[in-house]
Amino acid sequence: MMVCSENKDVFSAVVRSNKKIGQRFYRLGLEFSGDCAEPFGKARPGQFAELDLCGTALPRGEAIPEDLCDMAERNILLRRPFSFCDVTVKGDKTVVDILYDVVGPATLRMTTLSAGDSISIIGPLGNGFAMPSGKETALLVAGGMGAGPLLHLAKVLTADYPNIKVVAFAGAKTATTLPFEKRLDEVSEVLGFPLAEFAGYGIESLVATDDGSAGYKGFVTDCLLEWLGRCGLAAKDMIIYSCGPEKMLAKVAEIAQEKNIDCQISMERMMACGIGICQSCAVECKVAGSNETVYKLCCKDGPVFNSNEIVFSN
Amino acid sequence: MKDNVDISVDFAGVKLANPVFTASGTSGYADELADFVDINLLGGFITKSITLKPRKGNAPPRIVETDAGMLNAIGLANIGLDKFIKEKLPILERMTTAVFVNVAGETIDEYVAVVERLATERVIAGFELNISCPNVAKGGISFGTEPGQVSEITSAVKKAVGEKILIVKLTPTVTDISVIANAAVEAGADALSMVNTFTAMVIDIETRKPVLANRTGGLSGPAIKPIAAYLVNKVYNEVAKKNRIPILGGGGIRTASDAIEFIIAGASAVAVGTANFIEPDCTTKIIEGIKKYCVRKETNIKELIGSLGK
């Protein structure tokens, strides 16, 4: 049943495109029509949606990467949460793009979605990134697939906050695992090369790879630290937005705390429902003025949190 | 005609518009699910477990998916009785569906204290006694696996419920569930709820550790449905029928036909759990499907209950 409202709900979307953009990365375009376009048209960067992929077929045997053959045999039951890398309102239609990495039985199925297919989606869910009021510079720090919601944020920031300078940092293990479609390889810089997706919004970007196959050799957090060391900007005028693996987020949070920079991070958890019912997606958070901690819900209280709130597990 | 077909049931003296409940822990305190489904269309609503004091719950990971199911080890995370009364009861008071409060605790006194505080609340039709949670160190399942303990806690809580009905929720992780069901009925249970999740484990072969931080969790979802249907039928035949005690049956119900299987097996009403996570409005489809079945087979719920042939 398709329900139309201004809020989160169970919706039906039509696949517009599903393009392979790298080794294991895809970009899925979903279209929402009529009155149902409005809720997703208002989706904020950092929010997410739950996709039902149970009815989606697996790829043909030979199209399944060898390391995923074993887990491909597993059936899936639960929806899967994804954030958005782009939201575009065109007349009475909204197109939502999702960047995804093929890692298991659900994302393997996702690769077989093709234009015209219909898919059940619950969203938009959760709290997105808070806008940078009173700031002069916004730093977007992405690790691997964490680039998704930060691309969406880049678009919104440049459109709504033209006076704020935005700098993007994108990290990956190696050049081929950067989840971007186009790279402006010809424009070389001291550190890395700009990514076309960010350049399209007029944003400077820095790339870091663990093996140095593209841009800075090392972790994206080290790249960030070096940049902060030479930028000459006051901490109070900056804000960091970050999304990526939890170990990276812990490091970003540590840097933000040391430098006294406001920082928001988008967390990831296994979720059964995504709508605050199952209590699965617990994120341990500090309680102000106390040594106690509480579990907040990634789906409902997050997925975006202030970095100083989170108790990172090692 | 299909729209007005009567699928109402009498459940231990409580008149329900239809036999479909949402199971405890899969529909929050009602406000979360209300964004997706009209709670008042349900036959009954059961809150997530309430304990005397707030509970933080277990460390993550708290869930893992399995083939046709999932394991959870939430650890009874809840806001506690005081906050429940202040924040959630006013929301439940606006409901016209039959509201049941699921109660858990570490000691019998805690269960009794929660029930005593809520027993006079007009909106509450009854209580579901959770003596079957597999994911807490104290209380929970330990009350539900030994007949003497079941009897003791059931009779203690029965004294506190007053006019309200007392449903005892059973764990399937026992040698003979009928022995436990019988102990609950003899100690005053007005109804039985079955089954809670099955204690289970998923192992990460890379780390050689259990995936869940709690090590074990409770298996739910379609994987357990045939076992749950069998256990409902067993308890119906061996305990419930002769004592005229209704069963709230469930375990892996996703569709109307799943629900009808449980009713034929002996359940007077059914609880939908894991399916709410996947399709938050699945209960309304199940209610409509039951109506259609009753029309097509020219039958009604009363005639269907426990009608399993030889």
XYZ file of C-alpha atoms in Angstrom:
624
model
C 0.000 0.000 0.000
C 1.348 3.376 -0.952
C 0.583 6.075 1.539
C 1.130 9.713 0.736
C 1.859 12.217 3.438
C 4.333 14.926 4.273
C 6.027 12.689 6.796
C 7.854 9.391 6.831
C 5.823 6.491 5.528
C 5.899 3.362 3.416
C 6.314 4.535 -0.166
C 6.758 3.002 -3.552
C 9.609 4.298 -5.718
C 10.462 3.551 -9.326
C 14.050 2.801 -10.265
C 15.341 5.313 -12.804
C 18.931 4.159 -13.040
C 21.358 1.782 -11.343
C 24.851 2.491 -12.551
C 28.107 0.769 -11.690
C 30.592 3.536 -10.941
C 33.594 1.628 -9.663
C 34.885 -1.767 -8.694
C 31.982 -2.561 -6.379
C 30.204 0.773 -6.201
C 26.840 1.589 -7.663
C 24.627 4.624 -7.763
C 20.896 3.912 -7.633
C 18.416 6.563 -8.793
C 14.877 6.316 -7.392
C 11.951 8.398 -8.610
C 8.966 9.441 -6.499
C 5.897 10.726 -8.315
C 2.832 12.786 -7.477
C 2.080 13.653 -3.885
C 4.634 11.105 -2.705
C 7.431 13.239 -4.165
C 7.091 15.831 -1.415
C 8.358 13.928 1.646
C 11.530 12.864 -0.142
C 11.891 16.280 -1.791
C 12.254 17.646 1.742
C 14.757 14.963 2.848
C 17.732 16.507 4.652
C 21.371 15.448 4.235
C 22.150 12.632 6.672
C 18.623 11.251 6.743
C 18.082 7.739 5.429
C 15.502 5.289 4.131
C 14.833 1.560 4.564
C 14.688 -0.424 1.299
C 12.890 -3.744 0.944
C 15.131 -5.907 -1.250
C 13.613 -9.308 -0.366
C 11.829 -9.607 -3.689
C 14.850 -8.548 -5.738
C 16.681 -11.322 -7.587
C 20.326 -12.231 -7.133
C 22.667 -11.577 -10.064
C 23.586 -14.525 -12.303
C 26.154 -16.824 -10.759
C 29.103 -15.577 -12.787
C 28.260 -11.964 -11.920
C 28.709 -12.628 -8.194
C 32.208 -11.776 -6.931
C 33.957 -14.893 -5.677
C 34.324 -13.666 -2.114
C 30.558 -13.075 -1.904
C 29.450 -16.445 -3.391
C 29.106 -18.036 0.042
C 26.982 -15.297 1.615
C 24.948 -14.852 -1.579
C 23.241 -18.143 -0.727
C 21.617 -16.530 2.307
C 18.053 -15.266 2.120
C 17.316 -11.814 3.428
C 14.359 -10.782 5.550
C 14.898 -7.289 6.931
C 15.000 -3.979 5.082
C 18.359 -2.266 4.635
C 19.086 1.366 5.575
C 20.733 3.763 3.089
C 21.384 7.489 3.196
C 21.088 9.693 0.132
C 23.899 11.188 -1.966
C 21.579 13.469 -3.926
C 17.984 14.658 -3.804
C 16.590 16.548 -6.787
C 13.089 17.951 -7.125
C 11.948 18.199 -10.734
C 8.429 19.599 -11.013
C 6.124 17.126 -9.302
C 8.803 14.428 -9.161
C 11.648 13.823 -6.735
C 14.735 11.815 -7.657
C 16.767 10.354 -4.798
C 20.228 8.908 -5.461
C 21.784 6.263 -3.221
C 25.456 5.336 -3.311
C 26.085 1.740 -2.313
C 28.888 -0.772 -2.018
C 28.299 -4.456 -2.782
C 29.103 -6.175 0.496
C 26.494 -8.862 1.141
C 23.309 -10.628 0.087
C 21.134 -7.483 0.095
C 23.451 -5.192 -1.871
C 24.154 -8.046 -4.315
C 20.425 -8.178 -5.011
C 20.340 -4.407 -5.327
C 22.656 -4.564 -8.350
C 19.966 -6.305 -10.411
C 17.439 -3.485 -10.010
C 16.798 -1.890 -13.385
C 14.941 1.128 -14.749
C 11.197 0.785 -14.306
C 11.364 -1.629 -11.346
C 9.228 -0.708 -8.346
C 10.635 -0.852 -4.828
C 9.152 -0.392 -1.350
C 10.901 2.247 0.719
C 10.288 3.669 4.205
C 11.527 7.173 4.800
C 12.823 9.754 5.083
C 14.024 8.653 8.521
C 16.189 9.995 11.323
C 17.828 13.331 11.960
C 20.159 14.809 9.375
C 23.129 17.153 9.774
C 22.415 20.467 11.516
C 23.207 23.476 9.352
C 26.364 25.480 10.145
C 24.928 28.675 11.623
C 27.616 31.202 12.529
C 30.418 29.244 10.830
C 32.744 30.348 8.044
C 34.164 26.979 6.947
C 32.599 23.533 6.753
C 34.890 20.506 6.453
C 33.348 17.329 5.060
C 35.348 14.246 6.016
C 34.361 11.037 4.216
C 35.692 7.507 4.644
C 34.789 5.110 1.826
C 31.024 4.913 1.374
C 30.626 7.692 3.929
C 30.933 10.029 0.947
C 27.239 9.479 0.168
C 25.467 11.738 2.679
C 28.353 14.242 2.505
C 27.771 14.721 -1.235
C 24.145 15.499 -0.424
C 25.311 17.882 2.306
C 27.762 19.554 -0.116
C 24.923 20.306 -2.496
C 22.688 21.783 0.202
C 25.487 23.830 1.807
C 26.604 25.418 -1.449
C 23.006 26.207 -2.426
C 21.774 27.528 0.930
C 24.984 28.869 2.515
C 26.937 30.499 -0.346
C 29.101 32.464 2.112
C 30.455 29.362 3.800
C 33.633 27.858 2.396
C 33.332 24.087 2.049
C 36.307 21.716 1.821
C 35.840 17.983 1.247
C 38.204 15.205 2.350
C 37.649 11.743 0.894
C 39.569 8.687 2.057
C 39.736 5.088 0.881
C 42.054 2.094 1.056
C 43.157 2.527 -2.550
C 42.254 4.577 -5.635
C 39.848 1.975 -7.024
C 37.824 1.924 -3.823
C 37.029 5.633 -3.881
C 33.259 5.642 -4.414
C 33.227 8.351 -7.068
C 32.293 8.226 -10.692
C 34.536 10.898 -12.117
C 37.943 12.156 -11.049
C 39.624 15.182 -12.470
C 42.937 13.379 -12.776
C 44.376 16.062 -14.994
C 44.161 18.702 -12.271
C 46.950 17.812 -9.929
C 47.428 19.447 -6.591
C 49.981 19.209 -3.856
C 47.664 16.969 -1.946
C 45.460 14.679 -3.977
C 43.225 15.592 -6.800
C 39.790 17.151 -6.804
C 36.753 14.928 -7.165
C 34.379 15.922 -9.928
C 31.316 15.367 -7.760
C 32.488 17.961 -5.233
C 34.038 20.181 -7.925
C 30.601 20.297 -9.541
C 29.389 22.184 -6.468
C 32.468 24.431 -6.612
C 34.021 22.647 -3.644
C 37.731 22.012 -3.132
C 38.431 18.374 -2.376
C 41.367 16.389 -1.040
C 41.818 12.669 -1.516
C 43.714 10.302 0.766
C 44.435 6.634 0.115
C 46.111 4.219 2.519
C 48.527 3.063 -0.215
C 49.043 6.453 -1.851
C 47.594 5.278 -5.185
C 45.626 8.531 -5.291
C 46.285 11.779 -3.468
C 47.695 11.882 0.040
C 49.313 8.672 1.219
C 47.779 7.807 4.559
C 44.523 8.060 6.450
C 42.060 10.796 5.588
C 42.216 11.855 9.237
C 45.970 12.527 8.904
C 45.255 14.503 5.742
C 42.668 16.510 7.713
C 45.107 17.059 10.578
C 47.800 18.401 8.217
C 45.281 20.678 6.521
C 44.094 22.023 9.882
C 47.744 22.670 10.808
C 48.275 24.976 7.866
C 44.823 26.512 7.250
C 45.258 29.387 9.709
C 41.526 29.424 10.526
C 40.035 29.862 13.990
C 38.487 26.697 15.438
C 35.299 28.489 16.427
C 34.658 29.460 12.799
C 34.855 25.872 11.547
C 32.592 22.855 11.677
C 33.391 19.254 10.738
C 30.824 16.894 9.225
C 31.913 13.276 8.949
C 30.674 9.873 7.839
C 32.613 6.641 7.423
C 33.907 3.610 9.322
C 33.585 3.899 13.103
C 37.337 3.778 13.720
C 37.752 6.768 11.415
C 34.883 8.609 13.085
C 36.516 8.031 16.475
C 39.689 9.667 15.163
C 37.747 12.571 13.660
C 35.984 13.047 17.007
C 39.350 13.024 18.791
C 40.784 15.656 16.425
C 37.670 17.817 16.814
C 37.912 17.622 20.596
C 41.636 18.414 20.677
C 41.199 21.382 18.350
C 37.887 22.431 19.898
C 36.031 22.334 16.588
C 32.286 21.613 16.447
C 31.775 18.232 14.844
C 28.821 16.168 13.676
C 29.148 12.552 12.690
C 26.809 10.115 11.019
C 26.816 6.695 12.710
C 25.936 3.299 11.285
C 24.300 0.338 13.030
C 22.515 -2.879 12.138
C 18.825 -2.012 12.195
C 15.766 -4.236 12.107
C 13.124 -1.533 11.658
C 14.671 1.935 11.262
C 11.631 3.549 12.874
C 12.466 3.427 16.581
C 10.601 0.279 17.514
C 13.060 -2.606 17.665
C 15.722 -0.848 19.813
C 18.460 -2.694 17.911
C 20.613 0.190 16.751
C 21.966 1.265 20.125
C 24.681 3.936 20.178
C 26.377 4.472 23.538
C 26.260 8.171 24.465
C 27.652 10.230 27.319
C 25.319 11.950 29.756
C 26.275 15.586 30.349
C 27.684 16.195 33.820
C 27.851 12.508 34.711
C 29.959 9.410 34.244
C 26.864 7.503 33.242
C 26.157 6.535 29.659
C 22.904 5.832 27.864
C 22.043 3.991 24.681
C 20.466 6.229 22.082
C 18.936 4.890 18.897
C 20.861 5.399 15.674
C 17.614 5.436 13.657
C 15.622 7.889 15.727
C 18.071 9.954 17.808
C 20.638 9.874 14.965
C 22.074 8.795 12.663
C 23.784 12.191 13.022
C 25.181 12.909 16.497
C 27.470 15.531 17.969
C 30.853 13.811 18.050
C 31.486 14.699 21.710
C 28.378 12.735 22.676
C 29.543 9.334 21.428
C 31.351 6.672 23.448
C 33.374 4.852 20.796
C 34.076 1.163 21.263
C 37.600 0.100 20.479
C -20.457 -7.725 2.744
C -16.756 -8.492 3.081
C -16.277 -5.269 4.964
C -18.817 -6.028 7.689
C -17.898 -9.665 8.241
C -17.644 -10.197 11.977
C -14.238 -11.457 13.095
C -14.559 -10.235 16.676
C -13.442 -12.560 19.451
C -13.958 -12.899 23.166
C -10.496 -13.155 24.722
C -10.733 -14.110 28.392
C -13.747 -11.826 28.729
C -12.284 -8.940 26.745
C -14.207 -8.237 23.554
C -11.770 -7.717 20.648
C -12.799 -6.277 17.268
C -10.554 -8.853 15.600
C -7.986 -11.450 16.676
C -4.842 -9.559 15.574
C -2.360 -8.107 18.096
C 1.064 -6.614 17.668
C 3.577 -8.548 19.764
C 5.427 -6.924 22.654
C 8.698 -5.312 21.648
C 7.770 -5.048 17.986
C 5.447 -2.087 18.223
C 7.025 0.159 20.850
C 4.688 2.063 23.150
C 2.287 2.643 20.204
C 3.405 6.157 19.258
C 6.247 4.949 17.010
C 4.102 2.513 15.026
C 1.166 4.954 14.899
C 2.998 6.858 12.152
C 2.446 3.872 9.884
C -0.681 2.056 11.002
C -3.952 2.957 12.724
C -3.455 1.189 16.068
C -7.211 1.313 16.664
C -7.748 -1.134 13.808
C -5.898 -3.799 15.813
C -7.702 -6.325 17.977
C -5.155 -5.689 20.701
C -1.961 -3.795 21.379
C 0.810 -4.994 23.717
C 3.422 -2.521 24.927
C 7.092 -3.367 24.997
C 8.210 -4.715 28.379
C 7.960 -2.289 31.284
C 10.144 -2.731 34.349
C 9.968 -0.920 37.700
C 13.163 1.041 36.982
C 14.433 2.186 33.566
C 16.732 -0.290 31.843
C 19.607 0.685 29.600
C 19.591 -2.585 27.677
C 22.436 -4.654 26.265
C 25.524 -3.420 24.431
C 25.381 -3.513 20.618
C 25.336 -5.480 18.358
C 21.835 -6.301 19.559
C 20.510 -7.952 16.402
C 21.663 -10.171 13.605
C 19.707 -11.421 10.617
C 19.489 -15.140 9.894
C 17.915 -17.051 7.033
C 14.178 -16.336 7.395
C 14.589 -14.794 10.798
C 16.555 -12.632 13.167
C 18.155 -12.842 16.590
C 17.647 -10.035 19.056
C 19.231 -9.394 22.424
C 17.862 -5.979 23.360
C 17.950 -6.716 27.076
C 14.560 -5.206 27.969
C 15.709 -1.626 27.334
C 12.788 0.510 28.474
C 11.921 3.851 30.050
C 10.730 2.404 33.369
C 7.359 2.570 35.097
C 7.346 6.257 36.158
C 8.159 7.595 32.721
C 5.761 5.122 31.131
C 2.919 6.456 33.283
C 3.838 10.075 32.627
C 4.671 9.962 28.923
C 3.145 6.886 27.319
C -0.059 6.176 29.226
C -1.697 9.423 28.006
C -1.048 8.276 24.419
C -2.464 4.819 25.119
C -5.513 6.398 26.811
C -6.585 7.765 23.442
C -6.660 4.253 21.945
C -9.899 2.382 21.482
C -8.165 -0.947 20.901
C -7.597 -3.303 23.844
C -4.289 -2.306 25.458
C -2.127 -4.812 27.317
C 1.013 -3.903 29.242
C 3.897 -6.351 29.083
C 5.604 -6.541 32.472
C 9.113 -7.775 33.267
C 11.408 -7.700 36.278
C 14.298 -9.265 38.123
C 12.284 -10.257 41.179
C 8.663 -11.245 41.806
C 8.259 -8.108 43.914
C 9.217 -5.958 40.927
C 6.587 -7.567 38.722
C 3.981 -7.104 41.439
C 4.963 -3.468 42.020
C 4.532 -2.594 38.338
C 1.181 -4.347 38.075
C -0.147 -2.809 41.319
C 0.621 0.701 40.066
C -1.152 0.090 36.750
C -4.036 -2.177 37.798
C -6.484 0.685 38.276
C -5.737 2.400 34.958
C -8.958 2.389 32.946
C -7.280 2.094 29.539
C -5.453 -1.126 30.393
C -7.354 -4.312 29.540
C -4.749 -6.569 31.054
C -1.150 -7.548 31.554
C 1.200 -9.856 29.721
C 3.664 -11.409 32.117
C 7.070 -11.723 30.496
C 8.677 -14.734 32.143
C 10.370 -15.749 28.942
C 12.898 -13.115 27.893
C 16.102 -14.966 26.969
C 18.323 -11.883 26.995
C 18.685 -10.738 30.589
C 20.974 -12.014 33.309
C 18.388 -11.913 36.084
C 14.678 -12.628 35.843
C 13.242 -13.099 32.383
C 13.438 -16.661 31.153
C 14.612 -17.966 34.536
C 11.069 -17.488 35.863
C 9.568 -19.360 32.950
C 11.460 -22.619 32.747
C 10.624 -24.230 36.073
C 6.975 -25.039 36.965
C 7.343 -24.086 40.632
C 8.679 -20.622 39.758
C 5.966 -20.137 37.119
C 3.330 -20.974 39.673
C 4.781 -18.667 42.311
C 5.111 -15.594 40.085
C 1.754 -16.143 38.392
C -0.176 -16.386 41.650
C 1.661 -13.380 43.129
C 0.879 -11.196 40.097
C -2.680 -12.539 39.821
C -3.401 -11.062 43.265
C -2.264 -7.654 41.994
C -4.137 -7.461 38.688
C -7.564 -6.879 40.230
C -10.229 -6.838 37.511
C -7.705 -6.945 34.669
C -6.811 -10.107 32.822
C -3.460 -11.794 33.225
C -1.757 -13.308 30.194
C 1.370 -15.382 30.880
C 3.906 -15.400 28.047
C 5.744 -18.693 27.671
C 9.202 -19.521 26.426
C 9.526 -22.356 23.923
C 13.014 -23.123 25.258
C 11.801 -25.875 27.629
C 11.517 -29.659 27.504
C 7.717 -29.756 27.754
C 5.870 -26.475 27.313
C 2.577 -28.032 28.462
C 3.987 -28.547 31.956
C 4.817 -24.833 32.148
C 1.460 -23.843 30.635
C -0.350 -26.008 33.161
C 1.548 -24.437 36.060
C 0.549 -20.959 34.845
C -3.113 -21.912 34.400
C -3.373 -23.594 37.796
C -1.852 -20.506 39.428
C -4.501 -18.239 37.915
C -3.438 -17.204 34.405
C -6.453 -15.982 32.425
C -4.716 -16.549 29.095
C -1.462 -17.857 27.649
C 0.770 -16.084 25.153
C 3.090 -18.202 23.090
C 5.735 -18.327 21.962
C 8.503 -15.979 22.980
C 11.726 -16.239 20.973
C 13.954 -19.313 20.850
C 17.385 -18.959 22.477
C 19.896 -19.060 19.634
C 23.363 -18.016 18.469
C 25.080 -16.761 15.325
C 28.864 -17.103 15.100
C 31.259 -14.855 13.213
C 33.696 -17.324 11.640
C 36.333 -14.628 11.085
C 36.609 -13.713 14.768
C 35.244 -17.031 16.130
C 33.014 -15.030 18.437
C 29.240 -14.763 18.690
C 27.931 -11.844 16.599
C 25.755 -10.526 19.420
C 27.455 -8.763 22.329
C 25.120 -10.754 24.604
C 26.457 -13.931 22.900
C 22.970 -15.420 22.558
C 19.733 -13.876 21.388
C 16.132 -14.794 20.704
C 15.262 -16.185 17.277
C 12.074 -14.801 15.728
C 10.591 -14.507 12.255
C 9.271 -16.962 9.666
C 11.941 -19.530 10.633
C 10.119 -20.356 13.884
C 6.548 -20.408 12.547
C 6.056 -24.167 12.071
C 7.555 -24.904 15.503
C 5.398 -22.230 17.146
C 2.247 -23.519 15.411
C 3.022 -27.022 16.665
C 3.560 -25.797 20.243
C 0.293 -23.797 20.193
C -1.562 -26.909 19.058
C 0.129 -29.011 21.738
C -0.770 -26.601 24.553
C -4.293 -26.176 23.166
C -4.854 -29.935 23.230
C -3.119 -30.681 26.512
C -3.920 -27.632 28.666
C -5.920 -24.742 27.205
C -8.980 -26.465 25.769
C -10.071 -28.337 28.882
C -9.400 -25.302 31.099
C -11.150 -22.915 28.651
C -8.077 -20.699 28.616
C -7.515 -18.702 25.428
C -4.128 -18.695 23.700
C -2.544 -15.646 22.079
C -0.503 -17.480 19.452
C 2.377 -16.297 17.353
C 5.837 -16.808 16.005
C 6.849 -15.708 12.526
C 3.399 -14.563 11.365
C 3.640 -12.402 8.223
C 0.420 -13.088 6.337
C -3.267 -13.768 6.924
C -2.765 -17.441 6.119
C -0.016 -17.651 8.747
C -2.436 -16.154 11.284
C -5.218 -18.539 10.286
C -2.878 -21.522 10.768
C -2.355 -20.477 14.403
C -6.107 -20.031 14.957
C -6.823 -23.475 13.523
C -4.036 -24.818 15.764
C -5.873 -23.458 18.812
C -5.091 -19.752 19.213
C -8.019 -17.447 20.002
C -5.945 -14.467 18.877
C -2.594 -13.973 17.171
C 0.404 -11.732 17.767
C 2.410 -10.345 14.844
C 6.018 -9.538 15.699
C 9.047 -9.394 13.426
C 6.873 -8.672 10.365
C 6.099 -5.206 11.802
C 9.761 -4.299 11.265
C 9.559 -5.094 7.567
C 6.007 -3.938 6.764
C 4.792 -1.653 9.581
C 1.222 -1.856 8.214
C 1.165 -5.648 7.741
C -1.372 -6.129 10.560
C -4.097 -4.292 8.637
C -3.495 -6.569 5.630
C -3.648 -9.615 7.910
C -6.981 -8.439 9.387
C -8.447 -7.969 5.896
C -7.112 -11.365 4.805
C -8.754 -13.109 7.759
C -12.068 -11.485 6.868
C -11.799 -12.644 3.267
C -10.988 -16.182 4.394
C -14.011 -16.252 6.703
C -16.259 -15.115 3.853
C -14.764 -17.569 1.354
C -14.990 -20.514 3.751
C -18.335 -19.353 5.218
C -16.921 -19.566 8.715
C -16.113 -17.363 11.713
C -13.291 -17.110 14.234
C -15.106 -18.983 16.994
C -15.636 -21.954 14.712
C -12.043 -21.804 13.462
C -10.306 -21.846 16.851
C -8.746 -25.253 17.448
C -10.514 -26.778 14.442
C -7.446 -28.725 13.315
C -8.547 -31.986 11.700
C -7.061 -35.411 12.265
